[in-house]
Amino acid sequence: NPAVTIGYYITGHITKIQVLYYFVAEIIGALLGSLFVLNFIGEKANLGSNAPNHDFSIFLIFPVEVLASAMLMGVIFYVVYTKGLRGFSGVAIGGIVGLDILFLAFISGASMNPARALAPALLSGTFIDLWLYWSAPFVGTMVVAFLFRGKFQAQRAQITNNNDRIVDWMMITSKKLFNDAKKVIPSGVNSPVRYFEPYPFFTKKAN
């Protein structure tokens, strides 16, 4: 999902070059999926192209698509922030997609995914509503990404601090063990390092 990819870039999870890789992969994947539909199911319903309900005003359709995409991005970020939501990440993300479609698709089409909207539009030649799905989802995910960015920055800082503390503890412990070991080295051994040569890992840490 290119809109989700941009969200990950804003929060610092991926780099610019990774954004490019993801965009290419996502669009190719969507095209392959639409080609499968074209060859094995047929051209009915414009290959499943997204379309809003034009009985509603565009001033309602656009924010509804923004909302659908924002809710999807919010759930994805919450899953990432909580390190997998205790194994229920797939249920949470799939659930919000289902709910968005159930309650919002009859207004905006609930694409939430520019690549998913692009592929069937290209192969069926239905471009009239494509602008909606290449604008609103990005707006929704970007808004949520900026809201979560501070949380992820604080989380990364905390992880870095914890890692530094672990390294410091290991260094202090290793030094203490080495100093204690020197007290029990036989008197005929001149170098504590030579005495512990059969244990290179310990020797490396001790140095």
mmCIF file with all atom_site columns, C-alpha atoms in Angstrom:
data_model
loop_
_atom_site.group_PDB
_atom_site.id
_atom_site.type_symbol
_atom_site.label_atom_id
_atom_site.label_alt_id
_atom_site.label_comp_id
_atom_site.label_asym_id
_atom_site.label_entity_id
_atom_site.label_seq_id
_atom_site.pdbx_PDB_ins_code
_atom_site.Cartn_x
_atom_site.Cartn_y
_atom_site.Cartn_z
_atom_site.occupancy
_atom_site.B_iso_or_equiv
_atom_site.pdbx_formal_charge
_atom_site.auth_seq_id
_atom_site.auth_comp_id
_atom_site.auth_asym_id
_atom_site.auth_atom_id
_atom_site.pdbx_PDB_model_num
ATOM 1   C CA . ASN A 1 1   ? 0.000   0.000   0.000   1.00 0.00 ? 1   ASN A CA 1
ATOM 2   C CA . PRO A 1 2   ? 1.829   3.179   -1.168  1.00 0.00 ? 2   PRO A CA 1
ATOM 3   C CA . ALA A 1 3   ? -0.113  5.347   1.279   1.00 0.00 ? 3   ALA A CA 1
ATOM 4   C CA . VAL A 1 4   ? 0.995   3.171   4.201   1.00 0.00 ? 4   VAL A CA 1
ATOM 5   C CA . THR A 1 5   ? 4.546   3.206   2.837   1.00 0.00 ? 5   THR A CA 1
ATOM 6   C CA . ILE A 1 6   ? 4.602   6.999   3.009   1.00 0.00 ? 6   ILE A CA 1
ATOM 7   C CA . GLY A 1 7   ? 3.359   6.783   6.574   1.00 0.00 ? 7   GLY A CA 1
ATOM 8   C CA . TYR A 1 8   ? 6.275   4.514   7.484   1.00 0.00 ? 8   TYR A CA 1
ATOM 9   C CA . TYR A 1 9   ? 8.682   6.951   5.856   1.00 0.00 ? 9   TYR A CA 1
ATOM 10  C CA . ILE A 1 10  ? 7.324   9.870   7.891   1.00 0.00 ? 10  ILE A CA 1
ATOM 11  C CA . THR A 1 11  ? 7.782   7.942   11.147  1.00 0.00 ? 11  THR A CA 1
ATOM 12  C CA . GLY A 1 12  ? 11.340  6.997   10.202  1.00 0.00 ? 12  GLY A CA 1
ATOM 13  C CA . HIS A 1 13  ? 10.842  3.262   9.758   1.00 0.00 ? 13  HIS A CA 1
ATOM 14  C CA . ILE A 1 14  ? 12.091  3.201   6.155   1.00 0.00 ? 14  ILE A CA 1
ATOM 15  C CA . THR A 1 15  ? 14.419  5.253   3.950   1.00 0.00 ? 15  THR A CA 1
ATOM 16  C CA . LYS A 1 16  ? 13.763  7.117   0.696   1.00 0.00 ? 16  LYS A CA 1
ATOM 17  C CA . ILE A 1 17  ? 15.212  4.335   -1.430  1.00 0.00 ? 17  ILE A CA 1
ATOM 18  C CA . GLN A 1 18  ? 13.047  1.793   0.400   1.00 0.00 ? 18  GLN A CA 1
ATOM 19  C CA . VAL A 1 19  ? 10.001  3.924   -0.416  1.00 0.00 ? 19  VAL A CA 1
ATOM 20  C CA . LEU A 1 20  ? 10.879  3.561   -4.101  1.00 0.00 ? 20  LEU A CA 1
ATOM 21  C CA . TYR A 1 21  ? 11.345  -0.201  -3.801  1.00 0.00 ? 21  TYR A CA 1
ATOM 22  C CA . TYR A 1 22  ? 8.047   -0.604  -1.992  1.00 0.00 ? 22  TYR A CA 1
ATOM 23  C CA . PHE A 1 23  ? 6.168   1.562   -4.501  1.00 0.00 ? 23  PHE A CA 1
ATOM 24  C CA . VAL A 1 24  ? 7.449   -0.511  -7.416  1.00 0.00 ? 24  VAL A CA 1
ATOM 25  C CA . ALA A 1 25  ? 6.696   -3.821  -5.692  1.00 0.00 ? 25  ALA A CA 1
ATOM 26  C CA . GLU A 1 26  ? 3.213   -2.723  -4.599  1.00 0.00 ? 26  GLU A CA 1
ATOM 27  C CA . ILE A 1 27  ? 2.198   -1.522  -8.048  1.00 0.00 ? 27  ILE A CA 1
ATOM 28  C CA . ILE A 1 28  ? 3.594   -4.623  -9.760  1.00 0.00 ? 28  ILE A CA 1
ATOM 29  C CA . GLY A 1 29  ? 1.748   -6.808  -7.257  1.00 0.00 ? 29  GLY A CA 1
ATOM 30  C CA . ALA A 1 30  ? -1.507  -4.943  -7.877  1.00 0.00 ? 30  ALA A CA 1
ATOM 31  C CA . LEU A 1 31  ? -1.085  -5.263  -11.650 1.00 0.00 ? 31  LEU A CA 1
ATOM 32  C CA . LEU A 1 32  ? -0.450  -8.988  -11.371 1.00 0.00 ? 32  LEU A CA 1
ATOM 33  C CA . GLY A 1 33  ? -3.580  -9.352  -9.251  1.00 0.00 ? 33  GLY A CA 1
ATOM 34  C CA . SER A 1 34  ? -5.671  -7.457  -11.776 1.00 0.00 ? 34  SER A CA 1
ATOM 35  C CA . LEU A 1 35  ? -4.234  -9.517  -14.634 1.00 0.00 ? 35  LEU A CA 1
ATOM 36  C CA . PHE A 1 36  ? -5.287  -12.641 -12.768 1.00 0.00 ? 36  PHE A CA 1
ATOM 37  C CA . VAL A 1 37  ? -8.824  -11.286 -12.434 1.00 0.00 ? 37  VAL A CA 1
ATOM 38  C CA . LEU A 1 38  ? -8.877  -10.320 -16.117 1.00 0.00 ? 38  LEU A CA 1
ATOM 39  C CA . ASN A 1 39  ? -7.777  -13.749 -17.314 1.00 0.00 ? 39  ASN A CA 1
ATOM 40  C CA . PHE A 1 40  ? -9.629  -16.022 -14.919 1.00 0.00 ? 40  PHE A CA 1
ATOM 41  C CA . ILE A 1 41  ? -12.751 -14.062 -13.963 1.00 0.00 ? 41  ILE A CA 1
ATOM 42  C CA . GLY A 1 42  ? -13.280 -11.542 -16.734 1.00 0.00 ? 42  GLY A CA 1
ATOM 43  C CA . GLU A 1 43  ? -13.796 -7.842  -17.256 1.00 0.00 ? 43  GLU A CA 1
ATOM 44  C CA . LYS A 1 44  ? -16.996 -7.552  -15.267 1.00 0.00 ? 44  LYS A CA 1
ATOM 45  C CA . ALA A 1 45  ? -17.350 -4.509  -12.985 1.00 0.00 ? 45  ALA A CA 1
ATOM 46  C CA . ASN A 1 46  ? -14.234 -2.935  -14.506 1.00 0.00 ? 46  ASN A CA 1
ATOM 47  C CA . LEU A 1 47  ? -12.033 -5.563  -12.840 1.00 0.00 ? 47  LEU A CA 1
ATOM 48  C CA . GLY A 1 48  ? -13.234 -4.391  -9.451  1.00 0.00 ? 48  GLY A CA 1
ATOM 49  C CA . SER A 1 49  ? -12.156 -0.770  -9.867  1.00 0.00 ? 49  SER A CA 1
ATOM 50  C CA . ASN A 1 50  ? -12.993 1.401   -6.886  1.00 0.00 ? 50  ASN A CA 1
ATOM 51  C CA . ALA A 1 51  ? -15.730 3.964   -7.393  1.00 0.00 ? 51  ALA A CA 1
ATOM 52  C CA . PRO A 1 52  ? -17.441 6.349   -4.985  1.00 0.00 ? 52  PRO A CA 1
ATOM 53  C CA . ASN A 1 53  ? -21.165 6.776   -4.707  1.00 0.00 ? 53  ASN A CA 1
ATOM 54  C CA . HIS A 1 54  ? -21.828 9.948   -6.661  1.00 0.00 ? 54  HIS A CA 1
ATOM 55  C CA . ASP A 1 55  ? -25.207 10.324  -4.988  1.00 0.00 ? 55  ASP A CA 1
ATOM 56  C CA . PHE A 1 56  ? -23.121 11.900  -2.238  1.00 0.00 ? 56  PHE A CA 1
ATOM 57  C CA . SER A 1 57  ? -21.245 15.171  -2.524  1.00 0.00 ? 57  SER A CA 1
ATOM 58  C CA . ILE A 1 58  ? -17.511 15.078  -3.172  1.00 0.00 ? 58  ILE A CA 1
ATOM 59  C CA . PHE A 1 59  ? -17.206 17.139  -0.006  1.00 0.00 ? 59  PHE A CA 1
ATOM 60  C CA . LEU A 1 60  ? -18.399 14.052  1.869   1.00 0.00 ? 60  LEU A CA 1
ATOM 61  C CA . ILE A 1 61  ? -16.759 11.401  -0.320  1.00 0.00 ? 61  ILE A CA 1
ATOM 62  C CA . PHE A 1 62  ? -13.240 12.823  0.005   1.00 0.00 ? 62  PHE A CA 1
ATOM 63  C CA . PRO A 1 63  ? -13.146 13.112  3.820   1.00 0.00 ? 63  PRO A CA 1
ATOM 64  C CA . VAL A 1 64  ? -14.722 9.657   4.189   1.00 0.00 ? 64  VAL A CA 1
ATOM 65  C CA . GLU A 1 65  ? -11.899 8.145   2.119   1.00 0.00 ? 65  GLU A CA 1
ATOM 66  C CA . VAL A 1 66  ? -9.413  10.123  4.200   1.00 0.00 ? 66  VAL A CA 1
ATOM 67  C CA . LEU A 1 67  ? -11.043 8.743   7.351   1.00 0.00 ? 67  LEU A CA 1
ATOM 68  C CA . ALA A 1 68  ? -10.976 5.145   6.106   1.00 0.00 ? 68  ALA A CA 1
ATOM 69  C CA . SER A 1 69  ? -7.277  5.401   5.255   1.00 0.00 ? 69  SER A CA 1
ATOM 70  C CA . ALA A 1 70  ? -6.479  7.155   8.526   1.00 0.00 ? 70  ALA A CA 1
ATOM 71  C CA . MET A 1 71  ? -8.142  4.426   10.575  1.00 0.00 ? 71  MET A CA 1
ATOM 72  C CA . LEU A 1 72  ? -6.208  1.752   8.690   1.00 0.00 ? 72  LEU A CA 1
ATOM 73  C CA . MET A 1 73  ? -2.920  3.577   9.258   1.00 0.00 ? 73  MET A CA 1
ATOM 74  C CA . GLY A 1 74  ? -3.762  4.121   12.910  1.00 0.00 ? 74  GLY A CA 1
ATOM 75  C CA . VAL A 1 75  ? -4.341  0.420   13.532  1.00 0.00 ? 75  VAL A CA 1
ATOM 76  C CA . ILE A 1 76  ? -1.158  -0.531  11.658  1.00 0.00 ? 76  ILE A CA 1
ATOM 77  C CA . PHE A 1 77  ? 0.898   1.924   13.704  1.00 0.00 ? 77  PHE A CA 1
ATOM 78  C CA . TYR A 1 78  ? -0.666  0.725   16.932  1.00 0.00 ? 78  TYR A CA 1
ATOM 79  C CA . VAL A 1 79  ? 0.290   -2.842  16.024  1.00 0.00 ? 79  VAL A CA 1
ATOM 80  C CA . VAL A 1 80  ? 3.871   -1.756  15.286  1.00 0.00 ? 80  VAL A CA 1
ATOM 81  C CA . TYR A 1 81  ? 4.079   0.364   18.449  1.00 0.00 ? 81  TYR A CA 1
ATOM 82  C CA . THR A 1 82  ? 2.926   -2.522  20.628  1.00 0.00 ? 82  THR A CA 1
ATOM 83  C CA . LYS A 1 83  ? 5.321   -4.990  18.938  1.00 0.00 ? 83  LYS A CA 1
ATOM 84  C CA . GLY A 1 84  ? 2.697   -7.111  17.234  1.00 0.00 ? 84  GLY A CA 1
ATOM 85  C CA . LEU A 1 85  ? -0.307  -6.644  19.520  1.00 0.00 ? 85  LEU A CA 1
ATOM 86  C CA . ARG A 1 86  ? 0.475   -9.969  21.237  1.00 0.00 ? 86  ARG A CA 1
ATOM 87  C CA . GLY A 1 87  ? 0.023   -12.023 18.081  1.00 0.00 ? 87  GLY A CA 1
ATOM 88  C CA . PHE A 1 88  ? -3.247  -10.454 16.940  1.00 0.00 ? 88  PHE A CA 1
ATOM 89  C CA . SER A 1 89  ? -1.799  -8.029  14.389  1.00 0.00 ? 89  SER A CA 1
ATOM 90  C CA . GLY A 1 90  ? -3.365  -9.808  11.408  1.00 0.00 ? 90  GLY A CA 1
ATOM 91  C CA . VAL A 1 91  ? -6.772  -9.860  13.067  1.00 0.00 ? 91  VAL A CA 1
ATOM 92  C CA . ALA A 1 92  ? -6.562  -6.166  13.953  1.00 0.00 ? 92  ALA A CA 1
ATOM 93  C CA . ILE A 1 93  ? -5.449  -4.978  10.509  1.00 0.00 ? 93  ILE A CA 1
ATOM 94  C CA . GLY A 1 94  ? -7.799  -7.286  8.623   1.00 0.00 ? 94  GLY A CA 1
ATOM 95  C CA . GLY A 1 95  ? -10.601 -6.279  10.935  1.00 0.00 ? 95  GLY A CA 1
ATOM 96  C CA . ILE A 1 96  ? -10.232 -2.556  10.329  1.00 0.00 ? 96  ILE A CA 1
ATOM 97  C CA . VAL A 1 97  ? -10.108 -3.119  6.559   1.00 0.00 ? 97  VAL A CA 1
ATOM 98  C CA . GLY A 1 98  ? -13.325 -5.107  6.796   1.00 0.00 ? 98  GLY A CA 1
ATOM 99  C CA . LEU A 1 99  ? -15.027 -2.503  8.963   1.00 0.00 ? 99  LEU A CA 1
ATOM 100 C CA . ASP A 1 100 ? -13.957 0.346   6.685   1.00 0.00 ? 100 ASP A CA 1
ATOM 101 C CA . ILE A 1 101 ? -15.420 -1.468  3.689   1.00 0.00 ? 101 ILE A CA 1
ATOM 102 C CA . LEU A 1 102 ? -18.580 -2.455  5.530   1.00 0.00 ? 102 LEU A CA 1
ATOM 103 C CA . PHE A 1 103 ? -19.421 1.008   6.836   1.00 0.00 ? 103 PHE A CA 1
ATOM 104 C CA . LEU A 1 104 ? -17.719 3.417   4.417   1.00 0.00 ? 104 LEU A CA 1
ATOM 105 C CA . ALA A 1 105 ? -17.461 1.755   0.998   1.00 0.00 ? 105 ALA A CA 1
ATOM 106 C CA . PHE A 1 106 ? -21.009 2.722   0.073   1.00 0.00 ? 106 PHE A CA 1
ATOM 107 C CA . ILE A 1 107 ? -19.906 6.364   0.237   1.00 0.00 ? 107 ILE A CA 1
ATOM 108 C CA . SER A 1 108 ? -16.286 6.552   -0.921  1.00 0.00 ? 108 SER A CA 1
ATOM 109 C CA . GLY A 1 109 ? -15.494 3.093   -2.259  1.00 0.00 ? 109 GLY A CA 1
ATOM 110 C CA . ALA A 1 110 ? -13.072 2.568   0.651   1.00 0.00 ? 110 ALA A CA 1
ATOM 111 C CA . SER A 1 111 ? -10.007 1.781   -1.423  1.00 0.00 ? 111 SER A CA 1
ATOM 112 C CA . MET A 1 112 ? -7.480  2.939   1.198   1.00 0.00 ? 112 MET A CA 1
ATOM 113 C CA . ASN A 1 113 ? -4.802  1.730   -1.235  1.00 0.00 ? 113 ASN A CA 1
ATOM 114 C CA . PRO A 1 114 ? -3.615  3.735   -4.264  1.00 0.00 ? 114 PRO A CA 1
ATOM 115 C CA . ALA A 1 115 ? -1.958  0.689   -5.866  1.00 0.00 ? 115 ALA A CA 1
ATOM 116 C CA . ARG A 1 116 ? -5.121  -1.394  -5.513  1.00 0.00 ? 116 ARG A CA 1
ATOM 117 C CA . ALA A 1 117 ? -7.084  1.427   -7.197  1.00 0.00 ? 117 ALA A CA 1
ATOM 118 C CA . LEU A 1 118 ? -4.506  2.034   -9.944  1.00 0.00 ? 118 LEU A CA 1
ATOM 119 C CA . ALA A 1 119 ? -4.146  -1.498  -11.346 1.00 0.00 ? 119 ALA A CA 1
ATOM 120 C CA . PRO A 1 120 ? -7.781  -2.243  -12.272 1.00 0.00 ? 120 PRO A CA 1
ATOM 121 C CA . ALA A 1 121 ? -8.202  1.330   -13.505 1.00 0.00 ? 121 ALA A CA 1
ATOM 122 C CA . LEU A 1 122 ? -5.259  0.949   -15.885 1.00 0.00 ? 122 LEU A CA 1
ATOM 123 C CA . LEU A 1 123 ? -6.420  -2.389  -17.266 1.00 0.00 ? 123 LEU A CA 1
ATOM 124 C CA . SER A 1 124 ? -10.080 -1.422  -17.575 1.00 0.00 ? 124 SER A CA 1
ATOM 125 C CA . GLY A 1 125 ? -9.541  2.164   -18.722 1.00 0.00 ? 125 GLY A CA 1
ATOM 126 C CA . THR A 1 126 ? -11.675 3.676   -15.961 1.00 0.00 ? 126 THR A CA 1
ATOM 127 C CA . PHE A 1 127 ? -9.709  6.687   -14.746 1.00 0.00 ? 127 PHE A CA 1
ATOM 128 C CA . ILE A 1 128 ? -12.497 9.068   -13.795 1.00 0.00 ? 128 ILE A CA 1
ATOM 129 C CA . ASP A 1 129 ? -12.253 8.478   -10.034 1.00 0.00 ? 129 ASP A CA 1
ATOM 130 C CA . LEU A 1 130 ? -8.600  7.530   -9.833  1.00 0.00 ? 130 LEU A CA 1
ATOM 131 C CA . TRP A 1 131 ? -7.595  10.999  -8.600  1.00 0.00 ? 131 TRP A CA 1
ATOM 132 C CA . LEU A 1 132 ? -9.620  10.394  -5.436  1.00 0.00 ? 132 LEU A CA 1
ATOM 133 C CA . TYR A 1 133 ? -7.708  7.232   -4.547  1.00 0.00 ? 133 TYR A CA 1
ATOM 134 C CA . TRP A 1 134 ? -4.340  8.815   -5.300  1.00 0.00 ? 134 TRP A CA 1
ATOM 135 C CA . SER A 1 135 ? -4.978  11.753  -2.982  1.00 0.00 ? 135 SER A CA 1
ATOM 136 C CA . ALA A 1 136 ? -7.322  10.960  -0.086  1.00 0.00 ? 136 ALA A CA 1
ATOM 137 C CA . PRO A 1 137 ? -5.489  7.829   1.177   1.00 0.00 ? 137 PRO A CA 1
ATOM 138 C CA . PHE A 1 138 ? -2.201  9.722   1.288   1.00 0.00 ? 138 PHE A CA 1
ATOM 139 C CA . VAL A 1 139 ? -3.811  12.546  3.238   1.00 0.00 ? 139 VAL A CA 1
ATOM 140 C CA . GLY A 1 140 ? -5.250  10.113  5.779   1.00 0.00 ? 140 GLY A CA 1
ATOM 141 C CA . THR A 1 141 ? -2.062  8.121   6.346   1.00 0.00 ? 141 THR A CA 1
ATOM 142 C CA . MET A 1 142 ? 0.158   11.201  6.488   1.00 0.00 ? 142 MET A CA 1
ATOM 143 C CA . VAL A 1 143 ? -1.972  12.852  9.152   1.00 0.00 ? 143 VAL A CA 1
ATOM 144 C CA . VAL A 1 144 ? -1.801  9.756   11.336  1.00 0.00 ? 144 VAL A CA 1
ATOM 145 C CA . ALA A 1 145 ? 1.929   9.333   10.658  1.00 0.00 ? 145 ALA A CA 1
ATOM 146 C CA . PHE A 1 146 ? 2.676   12.814  11.944  1.00 0.00 ? 146 PHE A CA 1
ATOM 147 C CA . LEU A 1 147 ? 0.582   12.099  15.038  1.00 0.00 ? 147 LEU A CA 1
ATOM 148 C CA . PHE A 1 148 ? 2.527   8.887   15.763  1.00 0.00 ? 148 PHE A CA 1
ATOM 149 C CA . ARG A 1 149 ? 5.981   10.156  14.837  1.00 0.00 ? 149 ARG A CA 1
ATOM 150 C CA . GLY A 1 150 ? 6.724   11.544  18.279  1.00 0.00 ? 150 GLY A CA 1
ATOM 151 C CA . LYS A 1 151 ? 5.702   8.272   19.935  1.00 0.00 ? 151 LYS A CA 1
ATOM 152 C CA . PHE A 1 152 ? 8.023   6.236   17.739  1.00 0.00 ? 152 PHE A CA 1
ATOM 153 C CA . GLN A 1 153 ? 10.907  8.659   18.264  1.00 0.00 ? 153 GLN A CA 1
ATOM 154 C CA . ALA A 1 154 ? 10.475  8.363   22.028  1.00 0.00 ? 154 ALA A CA 1
ATOM 155 C CA . GLN A 1 155 ? 10.232  4.571   21.746  1.00 0.00 ? 155 GLN A CA 1
ATOM 156 C CA . ARG A 1 156 ? 13.459  4.369   19.735  1.00 0.00 ? 156 ARG A CA 1
ATOM 157 C CA . ALA A 1 157 ? 15.224  6.647   22.209  1.00 0.00 ? 157 ALA A CA 1
ATOM 158 C CA . GLN A 1 158 ? 14.126  4.408   25.080  1.00 0.00 ? 158 GLN A CA 1
ATOM 159 C CA . ILE A 1 159 ? 15.357  1.296   23.271  1.00 0.00 ? 159 ILE A CA 1
ATOM 160 C CA . THR A 1 160 ? 18.717  2.976   22.613  1.00 0.00 ? 160 THR A CA 1
ATOM 161 C CA . ASN A 1 161 ? 19.057  3.960   26.268  1.00 0.00 ? 161 ASN A CA 1
ATOM 162 C CA . ASN A 1 162 ? 18.225  0.430   27.392  1.00 0.00 ? 162 ASN A CA 1
ATOM 163 C CA . ASN A 1 163 ? 20.772  -1.043  24.984  1.00 0.00 ? 163 ASN A CA 1
ATOM 164 C CA . ASP A 1 164 ? 23.431  1.369   26.252  1.00 0.00 ? 164 ASP A CA 1
ATOM 165 C CA . ARG A 1 165 ? 22.697  0.319   29.812  1.00 0.00 ? 165 ARG A CA 1
ATOM 166 C CA . ILE A 1 166 ? 23.025  -3.352  28.892  1.00 0.00 ? 166 ILE A CA 1
ATOM 167 C CA . VAL A 1 167 ? 26.365  -2.725  27.193  1.00 0.00 ? 167 VAL A CA 1
ATOM 168 C CA . ASP A 1 168 ? 27.611  -0.746  30.191  1.00 0.00 ? 168 ASP A CA 1
ATOM 169 C CA . TRP A 1 169 ? 26.523  -3.522  32.550  1.00 0.00 ? 169 TRP A CA 1
ATOM 170 C CA . MET A 1 170 ? 28.277  -6.146  30.438  1.00 0.00 ? 170 MET A CA 1
ATOM 171 C CA . MET A 1 171 ? 31.505  -4.138  30.369  1.00 0.00 ? 171 MET A CA 1
ATOM 172 C CA . ILE A 1 172 ? 31.455  -3.549  34.124  1.00 0.00 ? 172 ILE A CA 1
ATOM 173 C CA . THR A 1 173 ? 30.648  -7.196  34.816  1.00 0.00 ? 173 THR A CA 1
ATOM 174 C CA . SER A 1 174 ? 33.375  -8.435  32.467  1.00 0.00 ? 174 SER A CA 1
ATOM 175 C CA . LYS A 1 175 ? 35.940  -6.166  34.079  1.00 0.00 ? 175 LYS A CA 1
ATOM 176 C CA . LYS A 1 176 ? 34.923  -7.314  37.553  1.00 0.00 ? 176 LYS A CA 1
ATOM 177 C CA . LEU A 1 177 ? 35.105  -10.983 36.556  1.00 0.00 ? 177 LEU A CA 1
ATOM 178 C CA . PHE A 1 178 ? 38.527  -10.488 35.022  1.00 0.00 ? 178 PHE A CA 1
ATOM 179 C CA . ASN A 1 179 ? 39.815  -8.698  38.115  1.00 0.00 ? 179 ASN A CA 1
ATOM 180 C CA . ASP A 1 180 ? 38.413  -11.456 40.325  1.00 0.00 ? 180 ASP A CA 1
ATOM 181 C CA . ALA A 1 181 ? 40.000  -14.081 38.085  1.00 0.00 ? 181 ALA A CA 1
ATOM 182 C CA . LYS A 1 182 ? 43.428  -12.525 38.465  1.00 0.00 ? 182 LYS A CA 1
ATOM 183 C CA . LYS A 1 183 ? 43.228  -13.237 42.179  1.00 0.00 ? 183 LYS A CA 1
ATOM 184 C CA . VAL A 1 184 ? 43.070  -16.983 41.573  1.00 0.00 ? 184 VAL A CA 1
ATOM 185 C CA . ILE A 1 185 ? 45.682  -17.240 38.785  1.00 0.00 ? 185 ILE A CA 1
ATOM 186 C CA . PRO A 1 186 ? 48.535  -19.585 39.776  1.00 0.00 ? 186 PRO A CA 1
ATOM 187 C CA . SER A 1 187 ? 51.653  -17.765 40.870  1.00 0.00 ? 187 SER A CA 1
ATOM 188 C CA . GLY A 1 188 ? 53.708  -19.211 37.999  1.00 0.00 ? 188 GLY A CA 1
ATOM 189 C CA . VAL A 1 189 ? 51.564  -17.522 35.330  1.00 0.00 ? 189 VAL A CA 1
ATOM 190 C CA . ASN A 1 190 ? 52.893  -14.093 34.405  1.00 0.00 ? 190 ASN A CA 1
ATOM 191 C CA . SER A 1 191 ? 50.001  -12.941 32.197  1.00 0.00 ? 191 SER A CA 1
ATOM 192 C CA . PRO A 1 192 ? 46.307  -13.320 33.065  1.00 0.00 ? 192 PRO A CA 1
ATOM 193 C CA . VAL A 1 193 ? 45.531  -13.110 29.372  1.00 0.00 ? 193 VAL A CA 1
ATOM 194 C CA . ARG A 1 194 ? 47.837  -16.062 28.610  1.00 0.00 ? 194 ARG A CA 1
ATOM 195 C CA . TYR A 1 195 ? 46.253  -18.030 31.426  1.00 0.00 ? 195 TYR A CA 1
ATOM 196 C CA . PHE A 1 196 ? 42.820  -17.611 29.807  1.00 0.00 ? 196 PHE A CA 1
ATOM 197 C CA . GLU A 1 197 ? 43.994  -18.201 26.227  1.00 0.00 ? 197 GLU A CA 1
ATOM 198 C CA . PRO A 1 198 ? 41.918  -21.446 25.942  1.00 0.00 ? 198 PRO A CA 1
ATOM 199 C CA . TYR A 1 199 ? 38.856  -19.201 26.378  1.00 0.00 ? 199 TYR A CA 1
ATOM 200 C CA . PRO A 1 200 ? 39.139  -16.614 23.561  1.00 0.00 ? 200 PRO A CA 1
ATOM 201 C CA . PHE A 1 201 ? 35.696  -15.155 24.146  1.00 0.00 ? 201 PHE A CA 1
ATOM 202 C CA . PHE A 1 202 ? 36.540  -14.352 27.746  1.00 0.00 ? 202 PHE A CA 1
ATOM 203 C CA . THR A 1 203 ? 39.952  -13.017 26.755  1.00 0.00 ? 203 THR A CA 1
ATOM 204 C CA . LYS A 1 204 ? 38.466  -10.731 24.109  1.00 0.00 ? 204 LYS A CA 1
ATOM 205 C CA . LYS A 1 205 ? 35.957  -9.294  26.540  1.00 0.00 ? 205 LYS A CA 1
ATOM 206 C CA . ALA A 1 206 ? 38.624  -8.915  29.207  1.00 0.00 ? 206 ALA A CA 1
ATOM 207 C CA . ASN A 1 207 ? 40.890  -6.897  26.959  1.00 0.00 ? 207 ASN A CA 1
#
